[in-house]
Short mmCIF file of C-alpha atoms in Angstrom, two decimals:
data_model
loop_
_atom_site.label_atom_id
_atom_site.label_comp_id
_atom_site.label_asym_id
_atom_site.label_seq_id
_atom_site.Cartn_x
_atom_site.Cartn_y
_atom_site.Cartn_z
CA MET A 1 28.56 -22.36 -39.93
CA ARG A 2 30.96 -21.12 -42.53
CA ILE A 3 30.45 -18.30 -44.95
CA GLN A 4 32.16 -20.28 -47.75
CA GLU A 5 29.07 -22.51 -47.86
CA PHE A 6 27.26 -19.44 -49.19
CA THR A 7 29.89 -17.95 -51.49
CA LYS A 8 31.00 -21.18 -53.20
CA GLY A 9 27.68 -21.56 -55.02
CA ILE A 10 27.79 -18.14 -56.65
CA ILE A 11 30.76 -18.49 -59.01
CA LYS A 12 33.17 -21.28 -58.13
CA ARG A 13 30.58 -24.06 -57.98
CA ASN A 14 27.89 -22.31 -60.01
CA ALA A 15 24.88 -24.58 -60.51
CA VAL A 16 24.66 -24.05 -64.27
CA PHE A 17 28.20 -23.32 -65.40
CA SER A 18 30.20 -25.50 -62.99
CA LEU A 19 27.92 -28.29 -61.79
CA ALA A 20 25.83 -28.32 -65.03
CA LEU A 21 22.67 -28.91 -62.97
CA GLY A 22 19.27 -27.43 -63.76
CA LEU A 23 20.13 -27.04 -67.43
CA CYS A 24 16.62 -27.85 -68.62
CA PRO A 25 14.92 -24.73 -67.18
CA THR A 26 18.03 -22.70 -68.02
CA LEU A 27 17.63 -23.61 -71.69
CA ALA A 28 13.86 -23.33 -71.77
CA VAL A 29 12.74 -20.25 -69.83
CA THR A 30 15.60 -17.85 -70.56
CA ILE A 31 13.79 -16.26 -73.49
CA MET A 32 13.17 -13.13 -71.44
CA VAL A 33 14.83 -11.68 -68.34
CA GLU A 34 11.37 -11.50 -66.77
CA ASN A 35 10.94 -15.29 -67.02
CA ALA A 36 14.45 -15.83 -65.66
CA LEU A 37 13.64 -13.72 -62.60
CA GLY A 38 10.42 -15.67 -62.04
CA MET A 39 12.18 -19.01 -62.37
CA ALA A 40 15.03 -17.87 -60.12
CA PHE A 41 12.52 -16.77 -57.48
CA ALA A 42 10.60 -20.06 -57.63
CA VAL A 43 13.78 -22.15 -57.47
CA THR A 44 15.12 -20.09 -54.54
CA PHE A 45 11.88 -20.64 -52.62
CA VAL A 46 11.91 -24.39 -53.23
CA LEU A 47 15.67 -24.90 -52.77
CA VAL A 48 15.99 -22.97 -49.50
CA LEU A 49 12.94 -24.57 -47.90
CA SER A 50 13.75 -28.08 -49.14
CA ASN A 51 17.34 -27.84 -47.87
CA LEU A 52 16.03 -26.56 -44.54
CA ILE A 53 13.41 -29.31 -44.16
CA VAL A 54 15.71 -32.10 -45.38
CA SER A 55 18.42 -30.97 -42.97
CA VAL A 56 15.93 -30.93 -40.07
CA ILE A 57 14.39 -34.36 -40.79
CA LYS A 58 17.65 -36.10 -41.79
CA GLY A 59 18.03 -37.62 -38.30
CA PHE A 60 14.94 -39.83 -38.40
CA VAL A 61 14.59 -40.60 -42.12
CA PRO A 62 15.82 -44.20 -42.72
CA PRO A 63 18.43 -44.32 -45.53
CA ASP A 64 16.37 -46.71 -47.72
CA VAL A 65 13.48 -44.23 -48.11
CA ARG A 66 15.39 -40.96 -48.06
CA ILE A 67 15.01 -40.20 -51.80
CA PRO A 68 11.21 -40.73 -51.78
CA CYS A 69 10.99 -38.54 -48.67
CA PHE A 70 13.05 -35.76 -50.29
CA ILE A 71 10.93 -35.92 -53.43
CA VAL A 72 7.70 -35.62 -51.41
CA VAL A 73 9.11 -32.54 -49.70
CA ILE A 74 10.30 -30.98 -52.98
CA ALA A 75 7.14 -31.79 -54.96
CA SER A 76 4.96 -30.31 -52.21
CA LEU A 77 6.99 -27.11 -52.11
CA VAL A 78 6.80 -26.81 -55.90
CA THR A 79 3.03 -27.23 -55.79
CA VAL A 80 2.79 -24.54 -53.11
CA ILE A 81 4.78 -22.03 -55.17
CA GLU A 82 2.73 -22.94 -58.25
CA PHE A 83 -0.55 -22.19 -56.46
CA ILE A 84 0.85 -18.91 -55.16
CA MET A 85 2.14 -17.83 -58.58
CA ARG A 86 -1.10 -18.71 -60.34
CA ALA A 87 -3.03 -16.67 -57.80
CA TYR A 88 -0.82 -13.61 -57.51
CA SER A 89 1.30 -13.53 -60.69
CA PRO A 90 -0.77 -15.27 -63.39
CA THR A 91 1.17 -13.86 -66.36
CA LEU A 92 4.45 -15.13 -64.98
CA ALA A 93 2.90 -18.54 -64.22
CA GLU A 94 1.68 -18.65 -67.81
CA HIS A 95 5.10 -17.77 -69.23
CA LEU A 96 6.86 -20.41 -67.15
CA GLY A 97 4.15 -22.90 -68.15
CA ILE A 98 5.15 -26.53 -67.76
CA PHE A 99 8.58 -25.56 -66.38
CA LEU A 100 7.03 -24.38 -63.12
CA PRO A 101 5.77 -27.86 -62.04
CA LEU A 102 8.93 -29.35 -63.58
CA ILE A 103 11.05 -27.65 -60.90
CA THR A 104 10.28 -30.87 -58.99
CA VAL A 105 12.72 -32.76 -61.22
CA ASN A 106 15.34 -30.00 -61.33
CA CYS A 107 18.49 -31.99 -60.49
CA LEU A 108 19.90 -28.99 -58.64
CA ILE A 109 17.29 -29.27 -55.88
CA LEU A 110 17.42 -33.04 -55.29
CA GLY A 111 21.19 -32.84 -55.78
CA ARG A 112 21.65 -30.33 -52.95
CA ALA A 113 19.22 -32.25 -50.70
CA GLU A 114 21.06 -35.54 -51.24
CA ALA A 115 24.66 -34.31 -51.46
CA PHE A 116 24.56 -31.55 -48.88
CA ALA A 117 21.49 -30.98 -46.70
CA SER A 118 21.07 -34.64 -45.74
CA ARG A 119 24.50 -34.74 -44.12
CA ARG A 120 25.19 -31.21 -42.86
CA PRO A 121 23.89 -28.97 -40.05
CA VAL A 122 20.81 -26.82 -40.69
CA ALA A 123 22.66 -23.47 -40.78
CA ASP A 124 25.19 -24.72 -43.35
CA SER A 125 22.38 -26.16 -45.47
CA ILE A 126 20.54 -22.84 -45.58
CA LEU A 127 23.74 -20.98 -46.52
CA ASP A 128 24.46 -23.56 -49.23
CA SER A 129 20.95 -23.28 -50.69
CA LEU A 130 21.05 -19.48 -50.67
CA GLY A 131 24.42 -19.45 -52.44
CA MET A 132 23.29 -22.01 -54.99
CA SER A 133 20.09 -20.03 -55.63
CA VAL A 134 22.00 -16.79 -56.16
CA GLY A 135 24.38 -18.57 -58.55
CA PHE A 136 21.50 -20.19 -60.44
CA GLY A 137 19.65 -16.86 -60.61
CA LEU A 138 22.71 -15.01 -61.90
CA ALA A 139 23.28 -17.67 -64.57
CA LEU A 140 19.63 -17.42 -65.70
CA ILE A 141 19.79 -13.62 -65.81
CA MET A 142 23.05 -13.64 -67.82
CA VAL A 143 21.72 -16.11 -70.39
CA SER A 144 18.31 -14.46 -70.66
CA ALA A 145 19.73 -10.93 -70.97
CA ILE A 146 21.88 -12.00 -73.92
CA ARG A 147 19.02 -13.91 -75.56
CA GLU A 148 16.41 -11.19 -75.07
CA LEU A 149 18.76 -8.47 -76.29
CA LEU A 150 19.77 -10.34 -79.45
CA GLY A 151 16.43 -12.09 -80.01
CA SER A 152 13.96 -9.30 -79.30
CA GLY A 153 16.25 -6.27 -79.69
CA LYS A 154 15.34 -4.82 -76.29
CA ILE A 155 14.88 -5.83 -72.67
CA VAL A 156 11.52 -5.31 -71.02
CA ILE A 157 10.99 -6.35 -67.39
CA PHE A 158 7.47 -6.22 -65.92
CA GLY A 159 6.46 -3.52 -68.37
CA HIS A 160 9.55 -1.35 -67.83
CA GLU A 161 11.88 -0.93 -70.77
CA ILE A 162 15.29 -1.54 -69.18
CA VAL A 163 17.19 -1.43 -72.46
CA PRO A 164 15.43 0.44 -75.29
CA THR A 165 15.38 -1.00 -78.81
CA VAL A 166 18.98 -1.40 -79.95
CA LEU A 167 18.42 -3.87 -82.79
CA SER A 168 15.74 -3.07 -85.33
CA SER A 169 15.90 -6.54 -86.92
CA PRO A 170 16.68 -8.96 -84.07
CA ALA A 171 17.78 -12.56 -84.61
CA VAL A 172 14.64 -14.52 -83.75
CA ALA A 173 16.69 -17.74 -83.57
CA MET A 174 18.15 -16.49 -80.28
CA THR A 175 14.72 -16.83 -78.64
CA LEU A 176 14.44 -20.43 -79.85
CA ALA A 177 16.19 -23.55 -78.56
CA PRO A 178 19.34 -23.12 -80.72
CA GLY A 179 19.87 -19.66 -79.23
CA ALA A 180 19.79 -21.15 -75.74
CA PHE A 181 22.40 -23.80 -76.56
CA LEU A 182 24.62 -21.27 -78.35
CA THR A 183 24.47 -18.76 -75.50
CA ILE A 184 25.16 -21.29 -72.74
CA GLY A 185 27.90 -22.99 -74.77
CA ILE A 186 29.73 -19.76 -75.55
CA LEU A 187 29.45 -18.47 -71.98
CA LEU A 188 30.76 -21.81 -70.69
CA ALA A 189 33.67 -21.72 -73.13
CA ILE A 190 34.61 -18.16 -72.13
CA MET A 191 34.44 -19.03 -68.41
CA ARG A 192 36.58 -22.13 -68.86
CA ARG A 193 39.11 -20.24 -70.98
CA PHE A 194 39.63 -17.55 -68.36
CA ARG A 195 39.37 -20.05 -65.50
CA VAL A 196 36.54 -18.20 -63.81
CA ILE A 197 35.12 -21.54 -62.70
CA MET B 1 5.20 -59.27 -33.85
CA SER B 2 8.91 -59.68 -33.42
CA ARG B 3 11.12 -56.71 -32.79
CA ALA B 4 12.84 -57.22 -36.17
CA ARG B 5 9.56 -56.98 -38.09
CA VAL B 6 8.59 -53.79 -36.31
CA ALA B 7 11.96 -52.32 -37.19
CA GLY B 8 11.37 -53.34 -40.83
CA LEU B 9 8.19 -51.27 -40.91
CA LYS B 10 9.93 -48.08 -39.82
CA PRO B 11 10.91 -46.77 -43.29
CA ALA B 12 7.35 -47.18 -44.57
CA LEU B 13 5.90 -45.47 -41.51
CA VAL B 14 8.30 -42.52 -41.76
CA LEU B 15 7.47 -42.07 -45.44
CA MET B 16 3.76 -42.27 -44.63
CA VAL B 17 4.00 -39.63 -41.91
CA ILE B 18 5.92 -37.28 -44.21
CA CYS B 19 3.36 -37.78 -46.99
CA MET B 20 0.50 -37.04 -44.57
CA VAL B 21 2.12 -33.89 -43.20
CA PHE B 22 2.80 -32.50 -46.68
CA SER B 23 -0.65 -33.47 -47.99
CA ALA B 24 -2.12 -31.46 -45.12
CA ILE B 25 0.06 -28.47 -46.03
CA LEU B 26 -1.06 -28.71 -49.67
CA VAL B 27 -4.74 -28.87 -48.65
CA VAL B 28 -4.35 -25.66 -46.66
CA VAL B 29 -2.47 -23.79 -49.43
CA HIS B 30 -4.93 -24.97 -52.07
CA ASP B 31 -7.83 -23.76 -49.95
CA LEU B 32 -6.19 -20.39 -49.39
CA THR B 33 -5.41 -19.76 -53.07
CA LYS B 34 -8.27 -21.41 -54.98
CA GLY B 35 -10.62 -18.43 -54.62
CA LYS B 36 -7.97 -16.05 -55.90
CA ILE B 37 -7.03 -18.36 -58.82
CA ALA B 38 -10.67 -18.65 -59.92
CA GLU B 39 -10.99 -14.86 -59.69
CA VAL B 40 -7.89 -14.36 -61.85
CA GLU B 41 -9.34 -16.70 -64.50
CA ARG B 42 -12.72 -14.91 -64.48
CA GLU B 43 -10.98 -11.54 -64.81
CA GLU B 44 -9.02 -12.76 -67.83
CA VAL B 45 -12.21 -13.88 -69.57
CA ASN B 46 -14.03 -10.66 -68.69
CA ARG B 47 -11.18 -8.51 -69.98
CA ALA B 48 -11.17 -10.35 -73.30
CA LEU B 49 -14.97 -10.11 -73.55
CA SER B 50 -14.97 -6.37 -72.99
CA GLU B 51 -12.24 -5.94 -75.61
CA VAL B 52 -14.43 -7.68 -78.18
CA PHE B 53 -17.61 -5.82 -77.20
CA PRO B 54 -16.70 -2.62 -75.32
CA SER B 55 -19.37 -1.16 -73.03
CA ALA B 56 -21.78 -4.06 -73.40
CA GLU B 57 -23.47 -6.40 -70.98
CA PHE B 58 -23.03 -10.15 -71.14
CA GLU B 59 -25.54 -12.82 -70.26
CA LYS B 60 -24.07 -16.31 -69.98
CA ILE B 61 -26.13 -19.05 -71.63
CA ASP B 62 -24.75 -22.60 -71.58
CA ASP B 63 -21.38 -22.20 -73.32
CA TYR B 64 -21.79 -18.80 -74.95
CA TYR B 65 -22.70 -15.24 -74.04
CA LYS B 66 -25.54 -13.09 -75.35
CA VAL B 67 -24.31 -9.52 -75.72
CA PHE B 68 -26.60 -6.57 -75.01
CA GLU B 69 -25.99 -2.89 -75.54
CA ASN B 70 -28.54 -0.68 -73.75
CA GLY B 71 -30.84 -3.68 -73.48
CA VAL B 72 -30.73 -4.54 -77.20
CA LEU B 73 -29.23 -7.83 -78.39
CA VAL B 74 -26.22 -6.95 -80.57
CA GLY B 75 -24.40 -10.25 -80.91
CA TYR B 76 -22.81 -13.24 -79.28
CA ALA B 77 -19.47 -13.97 -77.67
CA LEU B 78 -17.91 -17.41 -77.38
CA LEU B 79 -14.87 -18.79 -75.64
CA GLY B 80 -12.91 -21.23 -77.75
CA GLU B 81 -9.78 -23.24 -77.23
CA GLY B 82 -7.71 -25.67 -79.24
CA GLN B 83 -4.26 -27.02 -79.69
CA GLY B 84 -1.75 -24.87 -81.50
CA TYR B 85 1.92 -25.57 -82.05
CA GLY B 86 2.90 -25.04 -78.39
CA GLY B 87 0.37 -27.58 -77.16
CA VAL B 88 2.22 -30.34 -79.00
CA TYR B 89 5.08 -29.99 -76.50
CA GLY B 90 2.87 -30.02 -73.43
CA GLY B 91 2.20 -26.27 -73.44
CA GLU B 92 -1.11 -24.60 -72.83
CA PRO B 93 -3.73 -24.64 -75.62
CA ILE B 94 -4.69 -21.46 -77.47
CA LYS B 95 -7.64 -19.80 -75.71
CA LEU B 96 -9.56 -17.01 -77.38
CA VAL B 97 -12.78 -15.02 -77.46
CA VAL B 98 -14.83 -14.70 -80.65
CA GLY B 99 -17.40 -11.94 -81.01
CA VAL B 100 -20.14 -12.75 -83.54
CA ASN B 101 -22.56 -10.18 -85.04
CA LEU B 102 -26.25 -10.91 -85.47
CA ASP B 103 -25.68 -11.53 -89.21
CA LYS B 104 -23.30 -14.38 -88.32
CA THR B 105 -20.19 -12.50 -89.38
CA VAL B 106 -17.22 -12.25 -87.03
CA LYS B 107 -17.01 -8.99 -85.09
CA SER B 108 -13.53 -9.57 -83.74
CA VAL B 109 -11.22 -12.12 -82.17
CA LYS B 110 -9.03 -11.71 -79.07
CA ILE B 111 -6.48 -14.20 -77.80
CA ILE B 112 -6.72 -14.85 -74.04
CA SER B 113 -3.67 -17.08 -73.69
CA HIS B 114 -1.40 -19.28 -75.76
CA SER B 115 1.98 -20.98 -75.62
CA GLU B 116 3.11 -20.57 -79.23
CA THR B 117 6.77 -20.04 -80.15
CA PRO B 118 7.82 -16.52 -79.10
CA GLY B 119 8.55 -14.27 -82.07
CA ILE B 120 6.95 -16.66 -84.57
CA GLY B 121 3.66 -18.27 -83.55
CA SER B 122 3.14 -15.62 -80.88
CA LYS B 123 2.25 -13.20 -83.70
CA ILE B 124 -1.28 -14.70 -83.60
CA GLU B 125 -2.06 -12.18 -80.86
CA GLU B 126 -1.07 -9.19 -82.99
CA GLU B 127 -3.65 -6.89 -84.55
CA ASN B 128 -2.18 -7.45 -88.05
CA PHE B 129 -3.33 -11.06 -87.95
CA LEU B 130 -6.48 -10.80 -85.84
CA SER B 131 -7.98 -7.81 -87.68
CA GLN B 132 -8.38 -10.07 -90.74
CA PHE B 133 -11.21 -11.90 -89.01
CA SER B 134 -13.52 -8.89 -88.72
CA GLY B 135 -16.54 -9.14 -91.01
CA LYS B 136 -15.73 -12.63 -92.28
CA THR B 137 -18.48 -15.18 -92.84
CA LEU B 138 -18.29 -18.88 -92.05
CA GLU B 139 -17.19 -19.71 -95.63
CA ASP B 140 -14.32 -17.20 -95.51
CA LEU B 141 -12.93 -18.60 -92.27
CA LYS B 142 -10.17 -20.73 -93.74
CA LEU B 143 -6.56 -20.07 -94.57
CA ARG B 144 -6.09 -18.71 -98.07
CA SER B 145 -4.27 -21.93 -99.02
CA ASP B 146 -7.43 -23.87 -98.07
CA GLY B 147 -9.71 -21.62 -100.14
CA GLY B 148 -10.57 -19.11 -97.43
CA LYS B 149 -9.74 -15.44 -96.92
CA ILE B 150 -7.36 -15.48 -93.96
CA ASP B 151 -3.64 -15.01 -94.61
CA ALA B 152 -1.43 -17.25 -92.48
CA ILE B 153 1.54 -15.76 -90.59
CA THR B 154 4.78 -16.51 -92.39
CA GLY B 155 6.51 -19.45 -90.72
CA ALA B 156 3.61 -20.07 -88.36
CA THR B 157 1.10 -21.95 -90.50
CA ILE B 158 0.19 -24.40 -87.72
CA SER B 159 -0.50 -21.63 -85.19
CA SER B 160 -2.48 -19.63 -87.79
CA LYS B 161 -4.50 -22.68 -88.82
CA ALA B 162 -5.24 -23.51 -85.17
CA VAL B 163 -6.69 -20.02 -84.59
CA VAL B 164 -8.75 -20.13 -87.79
CA ASP B 165 -10.08 -23.59 -86.92
CA ILE B 166 -11.07 -22.57 -83.39
CA VAL B 167 -12.83 -19.43 -84.70
CA ARG B 168 -14.62 -21.36 -87.45
CA GLY B 169 -15.76 -24.00 -84.93
CA GLU B 170 -17.21 -21.37 -82.62
CA VAL B 171 -18.96 -19.46 -85.42
CA GLN B 172 -20.43 -22.74 -86.67
CA LYS B 173 -21.68 -23.49 -83.17
CA ILE B 174 -23.44 -20.15 -82.77
CA ALA B 175 -24.77 -20.24 -86.34
CA SER B 176 -26.53 -23.53 -85.67
CA GLU B 177 -27.88 -22.15 -82.38
CA MET B 178 -29.27 -19.12 -84.23
CA GLY B 179 -30.65 -21.42 -86.90
CA GLU B 180 -32.90 -22.96 -84.29
CA GLY B 181 -34.85 -19.71 -84.19
CA ARG B 182 -33.62 -18.31 -80.91
#
């Protein structure tokens, strides 16, 4: 068990900015910080549990059926979190919409199962998934904070105004798909320039 | 069966066992949450109904509600849904509640849920747009460009048209019900 397995996923091997995995939800749900937090929570739940389960069952899963087995595990976990969200946080489930069930095909989750959890000890796998989740969550929050601030002029999280109206005529394009590509592209360029990742 | 053939079955058996275990887990979670999910959906509908007709009682008949205030019939409420702009990309349809007065004019419209583009189509839930519907008759319920009296939201013609079409459909439905002398 090494602590680097946790820390590497946060900045150095950040899911979005370094590995470029899980870009689809990053582009789609980062309209508001609130959605980003919901998506980050759902992905953390699925990623940590799937890494744990995959690492536990890796010993007796034959190599030829390992991908179908991982997908069954991941899809089931996604369905569980979807049921729970629809029951206890319906507005969030509605905002995330189709991207909640689509966590199943988030490359980050299958990627970590295949590349890490299926060949490492359980403790390392949990640390890796936690680090990756934190990194993914931070990336979503960064992108969504920029987009919500520029696109809506203020940041509101679960009914609390975190940043009051700073722009009276916000750039609506930032809440649309082009805004997502622009934000991620510029952040990526800045990080590469200053060798953060 | 030879030992080799048994060994060949192992991958299929492992996959089957994993599928069965996770199906069982899903059955349990579904059972635990389905009551709560149904309750959340009912609450959403009830909240929208009471926004359209505050302090009234609702009696559900087939696919619409009769609305009573102090025991007197004051109108009808209907739930409508249809595809807006968001639905085209696999999003949720627009769901709304229409309140209809006894004279077949619209009392008011409330959006329950939608997945229209934020900042553009999402303006269909704002009072500026929805207040236009109050008092309109069936003939008025078209966009102004189609000869009606409803102004579309700038840049969101498809979303606006979807709402108008859903409302017109529901008013038509209740008008023909009332026409049958109920």
